[in-house]
Coordinates of C-alpha atoms and ligand atoms in Angstrom, one line a residue:
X7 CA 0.0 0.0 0.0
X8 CA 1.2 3.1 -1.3
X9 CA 0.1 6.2 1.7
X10 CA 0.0 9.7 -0.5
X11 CA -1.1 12.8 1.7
X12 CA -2.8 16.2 -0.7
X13 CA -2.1 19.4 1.3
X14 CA -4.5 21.5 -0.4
X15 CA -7.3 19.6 -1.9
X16 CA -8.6 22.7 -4.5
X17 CA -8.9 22.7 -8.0
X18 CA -5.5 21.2 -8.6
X19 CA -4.7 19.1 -5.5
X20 CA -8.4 17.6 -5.6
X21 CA -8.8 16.9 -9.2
X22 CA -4.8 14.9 -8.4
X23 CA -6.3 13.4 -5.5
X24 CA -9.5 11.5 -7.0
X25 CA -7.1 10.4 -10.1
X26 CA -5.3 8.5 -7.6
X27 CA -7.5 7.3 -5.1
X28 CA -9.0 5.6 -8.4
X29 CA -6.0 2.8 -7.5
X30 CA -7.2 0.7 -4.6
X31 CA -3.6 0.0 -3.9
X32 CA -3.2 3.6 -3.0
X33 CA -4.4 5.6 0.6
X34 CA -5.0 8.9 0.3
X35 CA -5.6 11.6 2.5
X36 CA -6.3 15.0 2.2
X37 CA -5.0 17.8 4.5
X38 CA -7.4 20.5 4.0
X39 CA -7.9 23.7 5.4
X40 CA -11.7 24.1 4.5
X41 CA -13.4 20.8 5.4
X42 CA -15.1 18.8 2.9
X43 CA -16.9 15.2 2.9
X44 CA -15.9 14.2 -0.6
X45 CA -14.5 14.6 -3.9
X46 CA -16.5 14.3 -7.3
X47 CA -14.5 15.6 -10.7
X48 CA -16.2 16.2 -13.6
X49 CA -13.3 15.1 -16.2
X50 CA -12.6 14.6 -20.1
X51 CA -13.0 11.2 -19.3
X52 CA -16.4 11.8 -17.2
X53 CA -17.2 11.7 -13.6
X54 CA -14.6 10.3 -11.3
X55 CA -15.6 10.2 -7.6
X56 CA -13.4 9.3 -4.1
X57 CA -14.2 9.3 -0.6
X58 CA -10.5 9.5 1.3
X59 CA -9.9 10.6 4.7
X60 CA -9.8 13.9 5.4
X61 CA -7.9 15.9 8.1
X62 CA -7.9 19.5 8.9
X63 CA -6.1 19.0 12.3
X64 CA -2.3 18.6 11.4
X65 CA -1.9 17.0 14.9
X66 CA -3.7 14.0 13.7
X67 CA -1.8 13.3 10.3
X68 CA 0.4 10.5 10.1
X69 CA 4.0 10.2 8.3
X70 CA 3.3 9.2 4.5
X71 CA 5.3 8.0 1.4
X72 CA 4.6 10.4 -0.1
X73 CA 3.1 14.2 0.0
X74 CA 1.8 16.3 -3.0
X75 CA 1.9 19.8 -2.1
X76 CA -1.4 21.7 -4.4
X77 CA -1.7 25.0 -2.2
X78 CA -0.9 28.4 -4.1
X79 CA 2.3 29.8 -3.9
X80 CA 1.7 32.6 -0.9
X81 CA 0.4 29.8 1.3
X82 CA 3.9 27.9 1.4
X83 CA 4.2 28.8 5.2
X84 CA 1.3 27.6 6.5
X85 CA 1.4 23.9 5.5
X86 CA 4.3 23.4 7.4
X87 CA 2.5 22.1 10.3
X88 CA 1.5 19.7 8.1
X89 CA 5.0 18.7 6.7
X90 CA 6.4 18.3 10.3
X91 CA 3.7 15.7 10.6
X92 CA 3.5 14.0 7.5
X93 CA 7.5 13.6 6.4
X94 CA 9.7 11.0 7.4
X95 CA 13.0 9.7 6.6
X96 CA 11.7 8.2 3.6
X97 CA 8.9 10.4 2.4
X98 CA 9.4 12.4 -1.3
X99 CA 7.3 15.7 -1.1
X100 CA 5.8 16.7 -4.8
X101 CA 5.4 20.9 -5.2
X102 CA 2.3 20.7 -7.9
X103 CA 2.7 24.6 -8.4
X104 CA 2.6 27.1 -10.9
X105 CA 5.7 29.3 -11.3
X106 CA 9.7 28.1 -11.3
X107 CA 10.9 28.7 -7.6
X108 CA 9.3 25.4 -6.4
X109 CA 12.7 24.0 -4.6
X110 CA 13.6 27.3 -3.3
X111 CA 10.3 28.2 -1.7
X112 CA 10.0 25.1 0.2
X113 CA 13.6 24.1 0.8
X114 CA 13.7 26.1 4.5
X115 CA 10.7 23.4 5.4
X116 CA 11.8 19.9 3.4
X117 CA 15.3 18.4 3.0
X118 CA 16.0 19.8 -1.1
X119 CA 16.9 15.7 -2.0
X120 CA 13.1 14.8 -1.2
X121 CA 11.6 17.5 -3.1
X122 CA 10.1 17.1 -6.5
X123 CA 9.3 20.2 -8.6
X124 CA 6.4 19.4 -10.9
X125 CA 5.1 21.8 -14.0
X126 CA 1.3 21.4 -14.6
X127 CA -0.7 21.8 -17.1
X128 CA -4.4 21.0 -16.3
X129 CA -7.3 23.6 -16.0
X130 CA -9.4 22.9 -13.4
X131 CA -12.3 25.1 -11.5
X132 CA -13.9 24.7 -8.2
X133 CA -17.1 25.1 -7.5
X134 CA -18.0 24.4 -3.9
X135 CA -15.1 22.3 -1.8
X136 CA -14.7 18.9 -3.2
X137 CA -16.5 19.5 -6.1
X138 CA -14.4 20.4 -9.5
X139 CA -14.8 20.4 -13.1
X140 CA -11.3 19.4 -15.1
X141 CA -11.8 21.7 -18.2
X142 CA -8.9 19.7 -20.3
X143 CA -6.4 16.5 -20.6
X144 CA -4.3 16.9 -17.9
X145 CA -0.2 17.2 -18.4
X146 CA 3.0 17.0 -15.9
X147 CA 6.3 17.0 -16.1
X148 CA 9.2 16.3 -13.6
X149 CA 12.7 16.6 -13.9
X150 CA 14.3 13.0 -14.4
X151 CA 15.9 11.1 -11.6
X152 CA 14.2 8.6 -9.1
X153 CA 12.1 10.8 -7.4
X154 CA 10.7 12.1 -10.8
X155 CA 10.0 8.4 -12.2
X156 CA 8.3 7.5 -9.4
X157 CA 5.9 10.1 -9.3
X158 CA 5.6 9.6 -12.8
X159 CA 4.9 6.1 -11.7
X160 CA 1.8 6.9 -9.4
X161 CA -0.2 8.3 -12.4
X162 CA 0.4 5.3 -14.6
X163 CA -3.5 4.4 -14.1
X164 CA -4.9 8.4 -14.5
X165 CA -5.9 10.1 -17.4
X166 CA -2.7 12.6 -16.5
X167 CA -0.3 12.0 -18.2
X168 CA 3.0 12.6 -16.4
X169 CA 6.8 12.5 -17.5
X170 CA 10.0 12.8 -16.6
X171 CA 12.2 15.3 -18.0
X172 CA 15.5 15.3 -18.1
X173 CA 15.5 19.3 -19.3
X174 CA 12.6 20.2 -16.3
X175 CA 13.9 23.9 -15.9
X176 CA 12.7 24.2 -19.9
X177 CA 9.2 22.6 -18.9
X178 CA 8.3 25.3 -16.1
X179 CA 9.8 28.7 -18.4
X180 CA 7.7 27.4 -20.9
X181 CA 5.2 27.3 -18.5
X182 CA 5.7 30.5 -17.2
X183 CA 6.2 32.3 -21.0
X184 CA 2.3 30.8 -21.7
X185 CA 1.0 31.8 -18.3
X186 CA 2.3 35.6 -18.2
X187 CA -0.2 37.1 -20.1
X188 CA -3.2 36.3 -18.0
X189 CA -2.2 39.6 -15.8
X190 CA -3.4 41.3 -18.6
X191 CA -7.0 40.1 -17.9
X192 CA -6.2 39.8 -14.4
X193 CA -6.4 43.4 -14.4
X194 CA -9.1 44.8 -17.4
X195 CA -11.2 42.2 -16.2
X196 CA -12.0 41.4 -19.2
X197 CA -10.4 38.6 -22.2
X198 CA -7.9 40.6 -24.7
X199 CA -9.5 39.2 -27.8
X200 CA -12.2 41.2 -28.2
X201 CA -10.3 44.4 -28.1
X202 CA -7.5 43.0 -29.5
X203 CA -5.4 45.8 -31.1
X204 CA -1.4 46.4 -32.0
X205 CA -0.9 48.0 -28.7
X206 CA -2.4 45.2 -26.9
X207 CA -0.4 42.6 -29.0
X208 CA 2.7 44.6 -27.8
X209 CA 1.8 44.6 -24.1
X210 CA 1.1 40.5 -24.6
X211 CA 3.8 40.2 -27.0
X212 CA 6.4 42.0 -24.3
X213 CA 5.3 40.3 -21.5
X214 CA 6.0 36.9 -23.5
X215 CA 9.2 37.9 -24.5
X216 CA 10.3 39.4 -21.4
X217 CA 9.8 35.6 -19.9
X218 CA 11.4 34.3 -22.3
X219 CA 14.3 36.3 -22.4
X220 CA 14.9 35.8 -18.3
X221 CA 14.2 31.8 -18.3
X222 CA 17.2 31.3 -21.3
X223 CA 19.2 33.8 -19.0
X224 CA 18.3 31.2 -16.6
X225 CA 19.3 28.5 -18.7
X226 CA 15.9 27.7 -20.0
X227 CA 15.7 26.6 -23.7
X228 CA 12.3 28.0 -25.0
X229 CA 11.4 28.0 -28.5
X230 CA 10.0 31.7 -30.1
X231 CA 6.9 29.2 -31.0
X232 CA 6.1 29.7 -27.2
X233 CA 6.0 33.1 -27.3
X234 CA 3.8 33.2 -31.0
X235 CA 1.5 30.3 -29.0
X236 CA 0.8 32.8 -26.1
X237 CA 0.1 35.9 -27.9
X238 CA -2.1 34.0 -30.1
X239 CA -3.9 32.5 -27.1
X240 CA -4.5 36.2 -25.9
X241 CA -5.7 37.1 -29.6
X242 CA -8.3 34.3 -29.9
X243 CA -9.2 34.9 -26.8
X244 CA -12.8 35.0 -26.5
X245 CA -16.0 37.4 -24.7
X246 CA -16.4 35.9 -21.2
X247 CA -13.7 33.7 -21.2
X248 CA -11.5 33.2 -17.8
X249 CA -8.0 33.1 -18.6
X250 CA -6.7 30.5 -15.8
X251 CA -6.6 30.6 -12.2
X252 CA -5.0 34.3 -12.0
X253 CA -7.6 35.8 -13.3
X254 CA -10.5 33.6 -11.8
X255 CA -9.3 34.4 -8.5
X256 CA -9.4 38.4 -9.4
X257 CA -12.9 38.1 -10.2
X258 CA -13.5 36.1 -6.9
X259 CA -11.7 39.0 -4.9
X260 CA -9.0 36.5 -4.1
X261 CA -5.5 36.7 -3.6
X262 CA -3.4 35.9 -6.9
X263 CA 0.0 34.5 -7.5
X264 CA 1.3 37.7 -9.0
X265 CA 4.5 37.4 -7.7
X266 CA 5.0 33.9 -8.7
X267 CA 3.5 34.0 -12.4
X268 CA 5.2 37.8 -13.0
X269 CA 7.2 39.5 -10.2
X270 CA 9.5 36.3 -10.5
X271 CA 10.1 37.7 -14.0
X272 CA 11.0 41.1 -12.7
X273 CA 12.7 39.8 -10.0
X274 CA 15.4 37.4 -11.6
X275 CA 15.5 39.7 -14.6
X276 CA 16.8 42.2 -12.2
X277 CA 19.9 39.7 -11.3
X278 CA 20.4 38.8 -14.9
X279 CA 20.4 42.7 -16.0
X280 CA 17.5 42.2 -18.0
X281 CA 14.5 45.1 -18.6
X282 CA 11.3 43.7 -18.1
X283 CA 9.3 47.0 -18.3
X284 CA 6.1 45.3 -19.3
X285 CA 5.9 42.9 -16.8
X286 CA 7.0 45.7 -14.0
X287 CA 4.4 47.6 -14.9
X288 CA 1.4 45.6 -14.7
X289 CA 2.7 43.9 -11.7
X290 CA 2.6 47.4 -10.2
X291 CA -0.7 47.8 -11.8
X292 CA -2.2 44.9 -10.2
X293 CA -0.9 45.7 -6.9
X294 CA -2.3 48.9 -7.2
X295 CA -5.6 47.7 -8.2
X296 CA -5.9 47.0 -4.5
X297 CA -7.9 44.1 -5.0
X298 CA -9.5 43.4 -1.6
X299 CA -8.4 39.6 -1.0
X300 CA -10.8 37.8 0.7
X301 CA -9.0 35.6 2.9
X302 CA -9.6 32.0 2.9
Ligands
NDP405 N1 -6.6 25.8 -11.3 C1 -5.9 25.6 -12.4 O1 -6.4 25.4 -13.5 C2 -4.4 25.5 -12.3 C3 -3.7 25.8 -11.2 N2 -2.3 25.6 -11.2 C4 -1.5 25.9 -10.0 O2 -1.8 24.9 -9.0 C5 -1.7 25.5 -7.7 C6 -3.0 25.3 -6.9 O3 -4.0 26.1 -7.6 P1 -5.5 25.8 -7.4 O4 -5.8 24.3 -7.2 O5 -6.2 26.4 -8.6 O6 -5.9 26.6 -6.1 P2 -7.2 26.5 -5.2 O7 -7.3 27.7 -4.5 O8 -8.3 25.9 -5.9 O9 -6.7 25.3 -4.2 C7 -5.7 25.6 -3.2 C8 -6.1 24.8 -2.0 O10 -5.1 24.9 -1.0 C9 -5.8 24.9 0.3 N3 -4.9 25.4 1.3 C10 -4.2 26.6 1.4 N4 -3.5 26.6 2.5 C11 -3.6 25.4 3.1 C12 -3.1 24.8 4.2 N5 -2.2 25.4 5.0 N6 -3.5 23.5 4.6 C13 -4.4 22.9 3.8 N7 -4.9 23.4 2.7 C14 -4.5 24.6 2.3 C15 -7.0 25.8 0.0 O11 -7.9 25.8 1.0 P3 -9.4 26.4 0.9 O12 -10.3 25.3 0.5 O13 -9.6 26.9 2.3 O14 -9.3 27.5 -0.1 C16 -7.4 25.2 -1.4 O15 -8.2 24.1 -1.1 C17 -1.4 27.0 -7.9 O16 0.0 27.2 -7.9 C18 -1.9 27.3 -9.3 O17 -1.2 28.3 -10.0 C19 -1.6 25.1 -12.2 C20 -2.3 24.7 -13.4 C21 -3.7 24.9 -13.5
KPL406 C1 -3.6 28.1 -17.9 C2 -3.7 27.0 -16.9 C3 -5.1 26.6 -16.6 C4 -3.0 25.8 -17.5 O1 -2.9 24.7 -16.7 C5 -3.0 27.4 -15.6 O2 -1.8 27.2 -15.4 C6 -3.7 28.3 -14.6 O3 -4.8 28.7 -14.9 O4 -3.1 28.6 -13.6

């Protein structure tokens, strides 16, 4: 029996969770913070339902093989009561984040040899806790190594399909470069399509190249088809649309990942002498904005 703790069972860490409590051999258990009873995805592949335990006392959790991390990014510190509990000497702990400072924003709380970065690409919405619709076939990617092929192991039976990479730092810049220009309707509110014009294709257009130009600083190899792919995404965008979780949580008053989709762009661009205007400004935009996060 294979024991797998979810810290965060949302739209991400619940839609993971019910792939892999599919496998009898598996125990799950999720570490919530707001209590729910069960989990039923809607998926490409229809319904998929799982009743696991579910804790939201971190005194009562139990040291686990392994532990999939699905919180956002700005609510790193608070699962460590939950990582004192749940790591052992043997257990792996899987970051299943957006952005590309997965090992450096956890490595104060787990050993850096038993983490496992891991790139997603799923869209996935809650509705009400437990209960999530996976909009799209779900993608991951790890970097290569034991750690990596055994998590890509654990999703041999789910309609995610996970691999190991042996160039993993390329996976997550891509990631980044296609992500960045959701701040753009982050802040108007509103999908770019519809008033698509030059100057919006160069705000999209510098915010994808910006990214692109810091991850190969970084040592990212990321094709100029990523860049095209994003600002075409923005383009076709269309009236009503939600352009991933950054700008669903704006319209839900929530916090965002801001820092962690485009302040990380800024930021390392500063140490690699690179001008990312576009993405400083919006950033500074957004913060601005003031957006009054309701606080979960
Ligand atoms: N949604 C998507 O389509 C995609 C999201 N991602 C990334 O995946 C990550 C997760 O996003 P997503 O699933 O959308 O976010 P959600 O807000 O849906 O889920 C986050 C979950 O973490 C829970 N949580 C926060 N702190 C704790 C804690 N200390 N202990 C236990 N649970 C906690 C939240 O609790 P509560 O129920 O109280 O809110 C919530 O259930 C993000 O980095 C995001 O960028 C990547 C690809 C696609
Ligand atoms: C764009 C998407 C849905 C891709 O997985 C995403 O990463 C997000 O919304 O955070």
């Amino acid at each position: 029996m294979t024991t797998i703790a979810v810290i965060g069972p949302g739209a991400i860490g619940g839609t993971v969770a019910a792939w892999l409590a599919q496998k009898p051999d598996f125990s799950l258990v999720l570490c919530a913070r707001t209590p729910l009873d069960d989990l039923r995805v809607e998926t490409p592949e229809g319904v998929i339902t799982a009743q696991p335990e579910v804790l939201t006392d971190p005194a009562k959790a139990r040291v686990v093989d392994w532990v999939l991390v699905a919180t956002k990014t700005y609510d790193v510190e608070s699962t460590r009561p939950w990582l004192e509990r749940l790591v052992g000497a043997d257990t792996r702990v899987a970051i299943i984040q957006n952005g590309v400072e997965h090992v450096q924003l956890f490595a104060h709380l787990v050993p850096e040899e038993r983490l496992v970065p891991v790139m997603i690409n799923l869209p996935a919405v809650r509705s009400a806790p437990g209960r999530i619709e996976q909009r799209g076939h779900g993608i991951i990617a790890v970097p290569a190594g034991r750690n990596g092929d055994e998590l890509v192991a654990l999703f041999g039976h789910t309609e995610i399909e996970a691999a190991a990479h042996a160039d993993f730092l390329s996976q997550a810049w891509i990631k980044l470069t296609s992500n960045c220009g959701a701040i753009v309707p982050a802040l108007t509110l509103r999908a770019p399509g519809p008033v698509w014009s030059a100057d919006m294709e160069a705000i999209v257009r510098g915010l994808a190249e910006e990214c692109a130009a810091v991850g190969r600083a970084e040592g990212a190899e990321i094709p100029q088809s990523v860049v095209e792919a994003t600002v075409a995404n923005a383009r076709n965008s269309r009236e009503g649309s939600i352009a991933g979780s950054i700008h669903a949580d704006r319209l839900a008053g929530h916090q965002m990942e801001v820092d962690a989709r485009n302040g990380v762009i800024v930021r390392l661009g500063e140490t690699h002498g690179i001008a990312t205007p576009m993405n400083r400004v919006l950033v500074t935009l957004l913060a601005g904005a003031g957006s009054p996060w309701v606080s979960r």
